[in-house]
Amino acid sequence: MQFGDVIGQDHIKQKLIEEVNEGRIPHALLLCGNEGVGKLPLAIAYAQYICCTNKQSTDSCGTCPSCIKFKKLIHPDLHFMFPIVKNAKAKKEICDDYISDWRHFLEKMPYMSINNWLNELQAENSQAIIYARESDEIIRKLSLKSSEGGHKVSIIWLPERMHVVCANKLLKLLEEPPQKTIFILVSENPEMILPTILSRTQRLNIPRIEESCIANTLQTKYAIASADAQNIAHTANGSFVKALDAIHLNEEKRLFFDLFVSLMRLSYQRKIKEMKIWSESVAAMGREKQKNMLDYCQQMIRENFIFNLKQKDLTYLTIDEENFAKRFSPFVNEKNVIGIMNELSQAQRDIEQNVNAKMVFFDFSLKMIVLLKQ
């Protein structure tokens, strides 16, 4: 992947290119930003530029042997670490066991979310992490000499999902990295990474993609009409993942929307029996999907609160969500919005700590009865 394949982010691209050309390549770079802003594509493009044998002023050449291997993600000095789900039956326990699936999926969808990857893995109820054993694998790989005499690059996608044992061993590598070895960490929640690792990285915050860049890409690559592309780009709020969700049938987001609408109505009507059934249906979903749904609920509360303040330009709602907000938003106001968000955050923490999901969601739904009346 070249910098030219990355949507927008011209300032970030230029900064990374200058670092390479001026010999200021950090041994550990941390790319931080929201989902869908292009952190992973930037990391791969940066690694390709570093290893390119015929660098141009604005991009890698794309034609040298190194670039050709990068295009297929098979360069011997490019290593990936990413969250996986152990599959003892298939004997898949480390990232390399999934590397073919990873390469294929990344070529097809370079702008992806963790949820996209979990669906590809068919994770179901399992939570994906970077397991402790992975640290031994990366130590083994990086202890070898570069296959092509240049830099060795290890891209770690979502390091906040590393097992603590893996994180501590990575810390030792960051303290004394092998010669000409570069780590690129790609994170959406850097506050969840060990502080000792953060202190040894050079942090670069990746901003949201400009609406015009998203709209242009939708028009040229997906043949979306100009007006529709502009509307989708605004709704995406700087995330190309959300833009793709808007143009493709997203069954999961539709499910979350239906569940959110159902809960709000049941809570307002105080239908306790139906709320219990609702809680049980959500509890039957996998933990990752439950956390994603709670994320979606927080987003919807935020958007409805802003919508209720008559600040439509600051809201990012689809047509169906906006139609619902016209009726629901008056119930989200300055008296209860903080309380609702706090309860959603608490529910998310409980789910992450494996508290009984039926209890968590039923408890939250009961609290919504009181909060919606405020």
Tab-separated table of C-alpha atoms in Angstrom:
chain	number	residue	atom	x	y	z
A	1	MET	CA	0.000	0.000	0.000
A	2	GLN	CA	1.327	3.428	-0.962
A	3	PHE	CA	0.616	6.833	0.542
A	4	GLY	CA	-1.434	7.563	-2.570
A	5	ASP	CA	-3.861	4.825	-1.522
A	6	VAL	CA	-4.490	6.499	1.838
A	7	ILE	CA	-7.531	8.781	1.897
A	8	GLY	CA	-6.656	12.360	2.835
A	9	GLN	CA	-4.184	12.892	5.707
A	10	ASP	CA	-1.796	14.860	3.451
A	11	HIS	CA	-0.118	16.615	6.392
A	12	ILE	CA	0.556	13.300	8.171
A	13	LYS	CA	1.930	11.723	4.975
A	14	GLN	CA	4.308	14.619	4.450
A	15	LYS	CA	5.521	14.438	8.056
A	16	LEU	CA	6.250	10.704	7.785
A	17	ILE	CA	8.061	11.134	4.446
A	18	GLU	CA	10.219	13.928	5.857
A	19	GLU	CA	11.203	11.768	8.843
A	20	VAL	CA	12.450	9.031	6.532
A	21	ASN	CA	14.319	11.347	4.168
A	22	GLU	CA	15.943	13.228	7.054
A	23	GLY	CA	17.005	10.020	8.800
A	24	ARG	CA	14.723	10.588	11.800
A	25	ILE	CA	12.848	7.292	11.758
A	26	PRO	CA	11.695	6.514	15.337
A	27	HIS	CA	12.302	2.980	16.537
A	28	ALA	CA	8.778	2.919	17.990
A	29	LEU	CA	5.961	4.985	16.458
A	30	LEU	CA	2.476	5.101	17.975
A	31	LEU	CA	-0.312	6.080	15.564
A	32	CYS	CA	-3.418	7.076	17.521
A	33	GLY	CA	-6.859	8.058	16.314
A	34	ASN	CA	-10.499	7.145	15.977
A	35	GLU	CA	-11.693	4.104	14.094
A	36	GLY	CA	-11.657	4.509	10.331
A	37	VAL	CA	-9.261	7.468	10.002
A	38	GLY	CA	-6.644	5.398	8.151
A	39	LYS	CA	-4.096	4.521	10.845
A	40	LEU	CA	-3.403	0.998	9.582
A	41	PRO	CA	-3.151	2.023	5.883
A	42	LEU	CA	-0.776	4.818	6.949
A	43	ALA	CA	1.342	2.349	8.935
A	44	ILE	CA	1.676	0.000	5.957
A	45	ALA	CA	2.373	2.850	3.514
A	46	TYR	CA	5.023	4.213	5.902
A	47	ALA	CA	6.663	0.790	6.224
A	48	GLN	CA	6.631	0.384	2.427
A	49	TYR	CA	8.237	3.798	1.967
A	50	ILE	CA	10.979	2.960	4.478
A	51	CYS	CA	11.811	-0.308	2.692
A	52	CYS	CA	11.426	1.026	-0.863
A	53	THR	CA	14.711	0.923	-2.807
A	54	ASN	CA	13.709	3.707	-5.198
A	55	LYS	CA	11.920	6.267	-3.034
A	56	GLN	CA	10.190	9.206	-4.696
A	57	SER	CA	9.705	12.619	-3.114
A	58	THR	CA	6.026	11.979	-2.327
A	59	ASP	CA	5.668	8.195	-2.238
A	60	SER	CA	7.303	4.805	-2.644
A	61	CYS	CA	7.988	3.799	-6.240
A	62	GLY	CA	5.518	0.923	-6.303
A	63	THR	CA	7.612	-1.048	-8.786
A	64	CYS	CA	10.791	-2.178	-7.008
A	65	PRO	CA	10.922	-5.768	-5.675
A	66	SER	CA	10.275	-4.512	-2.133
A	67	CYS	CA	7.152	-2.551	-3.139
A	68	ILE	CA	5.788	-5.475	-5.143
A	69	LYS	CA	6.072	-7.698	-2.053
A	70	PHE	CA	4.485	-5.007	0.123
A	71	LYS	CA	1.552	-4.775	-2.264
A	72	LYS	CA	0.787	-8.406	-1.501
A	73	LEU	CA	1.766	-7.972	2.183
A	74	ILE	CA	4.322	-10.780	1.849
A	75	HIS	CA	7.556	-8.839	2.385
A	76	PRO	CA	9.780	-11.073	4.592
A	77	ASP	CA	10.779	-8.112	6.790
A	78	LEU	CA	7.192	-7.001	7.433
A	79	HIS	CA	5.609	-8.610	10.494
A	80	PHE	CA	2.113	-8.199	11.900
A	81	MET	CA	0.641	-8.643	15.371
A	82	PHE	CA	-3.132	-8.376	15.715
A	83	PRO	CA	-5.950	-9.632	17.964
A	84	ILE	CA	-7.019	-13.203	17.339
A	85	VAL	CA	-9.301	-15.828	18.824
A	86	LYS	CA	-7.662	-19.111	19.788
A	87	ASN	CA	-8.971	-22.138	17.943
A	88	ALA	CA	-7.544	-25.249	19.570
A	89	LYS	CA	-9.331	-27.624	17.169
A	90	ALA	CA	-7.840	-25.952	14.106
A	91	LYS	CA	-4.549	-25.436	15.981
A	92	LYS	CA	-4.674	-21.679	15.467
A	93	GLU	CA	-3.059	-20.036	18.476
A	94	ILE	CA	-0.789	-17.257	17.135
A	95	CYS	CA	-1.079	-14.507	14.538
A	96	ASP	CA	0.910	-16.429	11.926
A	97	ASP	CA	-1.780	-19.119	11.979
A	98	TYR	CA	-4.185	-16.469	10.672
A	99	ILE	CA	-1.748	-14.589	8.437
A	100	SER	CA	-3.282	-15.764	5.145
A	101	ASP	CA	-6.750	-14.697	6.288
A	102	TRP	CA	-5.307	-11.399	7.561
A	103	ARG	CA	-3.544	-10.579	4.288
A	104	HIS	CA	-6.588	-11.448	2.197
A	105	PHE	CA	-8.927	-9.432	4.394
A	106	LEU	CA	-6.577	-6.451	4.625
A	107	GLU	CA	-6.159	-6.327	0.839
A	108	LYS	CA	-9.929	-6.392	0.474
A	109	MET	CA	-10.701	-3.966	3.323
A	110	PRO	CA	-7.741	-1.796	4.416
A	111	TYR	CA	-10.188	0.486	6.257
A	112	MET	CA	-11.631	-1.969	8.746
A	113	SER	CA	-12.820	-2.086	12.319
A	114	ILE	CA	-12.159	-4.709	14.963
A	115	ASN	CA	-15.728	-5.817	14.478
A	116	ASN	CA	-15.123	-6.430	10.765
A	117	TRP	CA	-12.137	-8.587	11.671
A	118	LEU	CA	-14.058	-10.511	14.341
A	119	ASN	CA	-16.789	-11.295	11.831
A	120	GLU	CA	-14.111	-12.594	9.479
A	121	LEU	CA	-12.785	-14.803	12.284
A	122	GLN	CA	-16.317	-15.936	13.201
A	123	ALA	CA	-15.409	-15.099	16.779
A	124	GLU	CA	-18.977	-15.437	18.106
A	125	ASN	CA	-18.778	-15.095	21.927
A	126	SER	CA	-14.994	-14.950	22.103
A	127	GLN	CA	-13.049	-11.757	22.711
A	128	ALA	CA	-10.030	-11.262	20.487
A	129	ILE	CA	-6.700	-10.415	22.129
A	130	ILE	CA	-2.995	-10.602	21.351
A	131	TYR	CA	-2.002	-13.603	23.441
A	132	ALA	CA	1.065	-13.976	25.646
A	133	ARG	CA	2.686	-16.501	23.310
A	134	GLU	CA	2.803	-13.900	20.555
A	135	SER	CA	5.655	-12.091	22.303
A	136	ASP	CA	7.901	-15.139	21.897
A	137	GLU	CA	7.085	-15.220	18.188
A	138	ILE	CA	7.959	-11.579	17.609
A	139	ILE	CA	11.196	-11.935	19.606
A	140	ARG	CA	12.142	-14.933	17.451
A	141	LYS	CA	11.367	-13.112	14.195
A	142	LEU	CA	13.176	-9.919	15.089
A	143	SER	CA	16.244	-11.766	16.330
A	144	LEU	CA	16.891	-12.879	12.740
A	145	LYS	CA	18.777	-10.722	10.270
A	146	SER	CA	16.842	-8.685	7.724
A	147	SER	CA	16.073	-10.857	4.714
A	148	GLU	CA	16.850	-8.035	2.288
A	149	GLY	CA	19.468	-6.114	4.252
A	150	GLY	CA	17.217	-3.218	5.192
A	151	HIS	CA	14.842	-2.422	8.025
A	152	LYS	CA	12.611	-4.908	9.794
A	153	VAL	CA	9.138	-3.526	10.533
A	154	SER	CA	6.649	-4.886	13.049
A	155	ILE	CA	3.137	-3.434	12.839
A	156	ILE	CA	1.037	-4.030	15.952
A	157	TRP	CA	-2.654	-3.409	15.355
A	158	LEU	CA	-4.589	-2.543	18.532
A	159	PRO	CA	-1.788	-2.982	21.100
A	160	GLU	CA	-4.319	-2.126	23.811
A	161	ARG	CA	-5.580	-5.697	23.358
A	162	MET	CA	-2.253	-7.266	24.278
A	163	HIS	CA	-2.100	-9.751	27.123
A	164	VAL	CA	-0.114	-8.238	29.994
A	165	VAL	CA	2.645	-10.864	29.623
A	166	CYS	CA	2.967	-10.026	25.937
A	167	ALA	CA	3.015	-6.297	26.715
A	168	ASN	CA	5.800	-6.676	29.291
A	169	LYS	CA	7.978	-8.684	26.894
A	170	LEU	CA	7.352	-6.103	24.176
A	171	LEU	CA	8.546	-3.458	26.621
A	172	LYS	CA	11.924	-5.169	26.817
A	173	LEU	CA	12.155	-5.159	23.027
A	174	LEU	CA	11.319	-1.453	22.916
A	175	GLU	CA	14.024	-0.722	25.498
A	176	GLU	CA	16.693	-2.570	23.529
A	177	PRO	CA	15.417	-2.999	19.963
A	178	PRO	CA	17.447	-5.068	17.483
A	179	GLN	CA	19.407	-3.038	14.953
A	180	LYS	CA	17.331	-1.392	12.172
A	181	THR	CA	14.090	-2.612	13.739
A	182	ILE	CA	10.990	-0.426	13.715
A	183	PHE	CA	7.777	-0.888	15.681
A	184	ILE	CA	4.588	0.799	14.490
A	185	LEU	CA	1.758	0.586	17.024
A	186	VAL	CA	-1.727	1.370	15.713
A	187	SER	CA	-4.108	2.230	18.536
A	188	GLU	CA	-7.658	3.472	19.095
A	189	ASN	CA	-7.431	3.488	22.904
A	190	PRO	CA	-3.848	4.440	23.846
A	191	GLU	CA	-4.881	5.052	27.458
A	192	MET	CA	-5.291	1.268	27.782
A	193	ILE	CA	-1.674	0.594	26.803
A	194	LEU	CA	0.923	0.150	29.547
A	195	PRO	CA	2.331	3.585	30.488
A	196	THR	CA	5.855	2.185	30.288
A	197	ILE	CA	5.257	1.267	26.635
A	198	LEU	CA	3.704	4.651	25.859
A	199	SER	CA	6.734	6.427	27.287
A	200	ARG	CA	9.007	4.601	24.838
A	201	THR	CA	7.063	5.492	21.703
A	202	GLN	CA	6.830	8.601	19.585
A	203	ARG	CA	3.123	9.429	19.454
A	204	LEU	CA	1.449	10.776	16.334
A	205	ASN	CA	-2.245	11.624	16.525
A	206	ILE	CA	-4.164	10.964	13.313
A	207	PRO	CA	-7.090	13.385	12.840
A	208	ARG	CA	-10.445	12.663	11.278
A	209	ILE	CA	-10.502	12.515	7.493
A	210	GLU	CA	-11.844	15.657	5.874
A	211	GLU	CA	-15.401	15.364	4.558
A	212	SER	CA	-14.334	16.457	1.083
A	213	CYS	CA	-11.785	13.618	0.867
A	214	ILE	CA	-14.357	11.017	1.917
A	215	ALA	CA	-16.934	12.427	-0.508
A	216	ASN	CA	-14.456	12.420	-3.413
A	217	THR	CA	-13.463	8.809	-2.691
A	218	LEU	CA	-17.107	7.715	-2.550
A	219	GLN	CA	-17.789	9.367	-5.892
A	220	THR	CA	-14.711	8.106	-7.733
A	221	LYS	CA	-14.337	4.623	-6.245
A	222	TYR	CA	-17.938	3.689	-5.451
A	223	ALA	CA	-19.818	5.763	-8.043
A	224	ILE	CA	-21.968	7.464	-5.397
A	225	ALA	CA	-23.888	10.541	-6.582
A	226	SER	CA	-22.387	13.846	-5.445
A	227	ALA	CA	-25.244	14.862	-3.112
A	228	ASP	CA	-25.401	11.399	-1.528
A	229	ALA	CA	-21.625	11.298	-1.137
A	230	GLN	CA	-21.645	14.646	0.660
A	231	ASN	CA	-24.387	13.477	3.015
A	232	ILE	CA	-22.623	10.183	3.772
A	233	ALA	CA	-19.307	11.985	4.326
A	234	HIS	CA	-20.927	14.294	6.877
A	235	THR	CA	-22.608	11.391	8.685
A	236	ALA	CA	-19.317	9.452	8.742
A	237	ASN	CA	-17.737	12.182	10.903
A	238	GLY	CA	-14.239	11.611	9.565
A	239	SER	CA	-14.344	7.797	9.583
A	240	PHE	CA	-14.178	5.939	6.288
A	241	VAL	CA	-15.326	2.781	8.082
A	242	LYS	CA	-18.591	4.549	8.930
A	243	ALA	CA	-18.849	5.793	5.356
A	244	LEU	CA	-18.556	2.218	4.090
A	245	ASP	CA	-21.156	1.119	6.616
A	246	ALA	CA	-23.510	3.732	5.202
A	247	ILE	CA	-23.218	2.566	1.587
A	248	HIS	CA	-23.249	-1.151	2.302
A	249	LEU	CA	-25.997	-3.052	4.037
A	250	ASN	CA	-24.828	-3.154	7.624
A	251	GLU	CA	-26.919	-5.783	9.360
A	252	GLU	CA	-25.219	-5.302	12.697
A	253	LYS	CA	-25.816	-1.552	12.826
A	254	ARG	CA	-29.444	-2.117	11.841
A	255	LEU	CA	-29.700	-4.634	14.694
A	256	PHE	CA	-28.221	-2.136	17.162
A	257	PHE	CA	-30.602	0.582	15.986
A	258	ASP	CA	-33.619	-1.711	16.380
A	259	LEU	CA	-32.470	-2.809	19.842
A	260	PHE	CA	-31.900	0.793	20.929
A	261	VAL	CA	-35.311	1.925	19.708
A	262	SER	CA	-36.976	-1.073	21.322
A	263	LEU	CA	-35.329	-0.463	24.705
A	264	MET	CA	-36.184	3.233	24.765
A	265	ARG	CA	-39.823	2.511	24.002
A	266	LEU	CA	-40.121	-0.344	26.487
A	267	SER	CA	-38.454	1.686	29.231
A	268	TYR	CA	-40.682	4.673	28.627
A	269	GLN	CA	-43.768	2.431	28.710
A	270	ARG	CA	-42.455	0.562	31.782
A	271	LYS	CA	-43.020	-2.857	30.247
A	272	ILE	CA	-40.897	-4.811	32.722
A	273	LYS	CA	-41.619	-8.282	31.333
A	274	GLU	CA	-40.719	-7.241	27.794
A	275	MET	CA	-37.602	-5.469	29.085
A	276	LYS	CA	-36.456	-8.711	30.695
A	277	ILE	CA	-36.931	-10.518	27.382
A	278	TRP	CA	-34.985	-7.727	25.656
A	279	SER	CA	-32.127	-8.128	28.148
A	280	GLU	CA	-31.993	-11.865	27.574
A	281	SER	CA	-31.839	-11.415	23.799
A	282	VAL	CA	-28.908	-8.993	24.091
A	283	ALA	CA	-27.186	-11.272	26.613
A	284	ALA	CA	-27.271	-14.053	24.018
A	285	MET	CA	-24.950	-12.050	21.750
A	286	GLY	CA	-21.168	-12.319	22.045
A	287	ARG	CA	-19.257	-10.028	24.407
A	288	GLU	CA	-17.655	-8.066	21.576
A	289	LYS	CA	-21.034	-7.442	19.973
A	290	GLN	CA	-22.467	-6.365	23.335
A	291	LYS	CA	-19.665	-3.834	23.769
A	292	ASN	CA	-20.214	-2.570	20.229
A	293	MET	CA	-23.904	-2.157	20.933
A	294	LEU	CA	-23.166	-0.140	24.071
A	295	ASP	CA	-20.816	2.045	22.019
A	296	TYR	CA	-23.624	2.566	19.547
A	297	CYS	CA	-26.079	3.458	22.347
A	298	GLN	CA	-23.677	6.084	23.693
A	299	GLN	CA	-23.335	7.542	20.217
A	300	MET	CA	-27.120	7.684	19.836
A	301	ILE	CA	-27.583	9.423	23.201
A	302	ARG	CA	-24.960	12.001	22.270
A	303	GLU	CA	-26.510	12.621	18.849
A	304	ASN	CA	-30.028	12.920	20.245
A	305	PHE	CA	-28.867	15.376	22.887
A	306	ILE	CA	-27.276	17.606	20.239
A	307	PHE	CA	-30.312	17.162	17.991
A	308	ASN	CA	-32.552	18.307	20.862
A	309	LEU	CA	-30.457	21.493	21.080
A	310	LYS	CA	-31.417	22.241	17.449
A	311	GLN	CA	-27.801	21.943	16.290
A	312	LYS	CA	-28.403	19.788	13.228
A	313	ASP	CA	-25.065	20.674	11.629
A	314	LEU	CA	-23.315	19.040	14.589
A	315	THR	CA	-25.268	15.783	14.410
A	316	TYR	CA	-24.231	12.697	12.455
A	317	LEU	CA	-27.358	10.607	12.002
A	318	THR	CA	-28.588	8.394	9.193
A	319	ILE	CA	-32.049	9.027	7.768
A	320	ASP	CA	-33.675	6.350	9.961
A	321	GLU	CA	-31.832	7.566	13.054
A	322	GLU	CA	-32.848	11.156	12.377
A	323	ASN	CA	-36.501	10.205	11.922
A	324	PHE	CA	-36.409	8.500	15.309
A	325	ALA	CA	-34.547	11.449	16.870
A	326	LYS	CA	-37.338	13.827	15.874
A	327	ARG	CA	-39.595	12.053	18.370
A	328	PHE	CA	-37.080	10.746	20.900
A	329	SER	CA	-34.579	13.599	21.316
A	330	PRO	CA	-36.788	15.684	23.681
A	331	PHE	CA	-36.354	12.900	26.251
A	332	VAL	CA	-32.567	13.367	26.241
A	333	ASN	CA	-31.764	16.666	27.915
A	334	GLU	CA	-29.403	18.397	30.341
A	335	LYS	CA	-31.175	16.778	33.315
A	336	ASN	CA	-30.497	13.178	32.360
A	337	VAL	CA	-27.873	12.971	29.595
A	338	ILE	CA	-24.918	12.623	31.996
A	339	GLY	CA	-26.764	9.997	34.032
A	340	ILE	CA	-27.577	7.946	30.929
A	341	MET	CA	-24.012	8.123	29.647
A	342	ASN	CA	-22.651	7.128	33.057
A	343	GLU	CA	-24.923	4.078	33.173
A	344	LEU	CA	-23.884	3.058	29.650
A	345	SER	CA	-20.217	3.415	30.592
A	346	GLN	CA	-20.750	1.343	33.728
A	347	ALA	CA	-22.542	-1.352	31.726
A	348	GLN	CA	-19.633	-1.439	29.292
A	349	ARG	CA	-17.109	-1.839	32.108
A	350	ASP	CA	-19.182	-4.652	33.599
A	351	ILE	CA	-19.336	-6.482	30.272
A	352	GLU	CA	-15.564	-6.128	29.832
A	353	GLN	CA	-15.119	-7.685	33.279
A	354	ASN	CA	-17.399	-10.632	32.371
A	355	VAL	CA	-20.229	-9.718	34.726
A	356	ASN	CA	-23.416	-11.672	33.983
A	357	ALA	CA	-24.782	-9.992	30.847
A	358	LYS	CA	-28.442	-10.647	31.688
A	359	MET	CA	-28.049	-8.798	34.971
A	360	VAL	CA	-26.110	-5.937	33.384
A	361	PHE	CA	-28.613	-5.214	30.625
A	362	PHE	CA	-31.720	-5.724	32.744
A	363	ASP	CA	-30.305	-3.443	35.429
A	364	PHE	CA	-29.533	-0.779	32.808
A	365	SER	CA	-32.993	-1.040	31.258
A	366	LEU	CA	-34.640	-0.568	34.670
A	367	LYS	CA	-32.555	2.532	35.342
A	368	MET	CA	-33.641	3.949	31.999
A	369	ILE	CA	-37.237	4.022	33.278
A	370	VAL	CA	-36.255	6.635	35.825
A	371	LEU	CA	-33.785	8.522	33.650
A	372	LEU	CA	-36.166	9.011	30.723
A	373	LYS	CA	-38.739	10.617	33.013
A	374	GLN	CA	-36.327	13.333	34.138
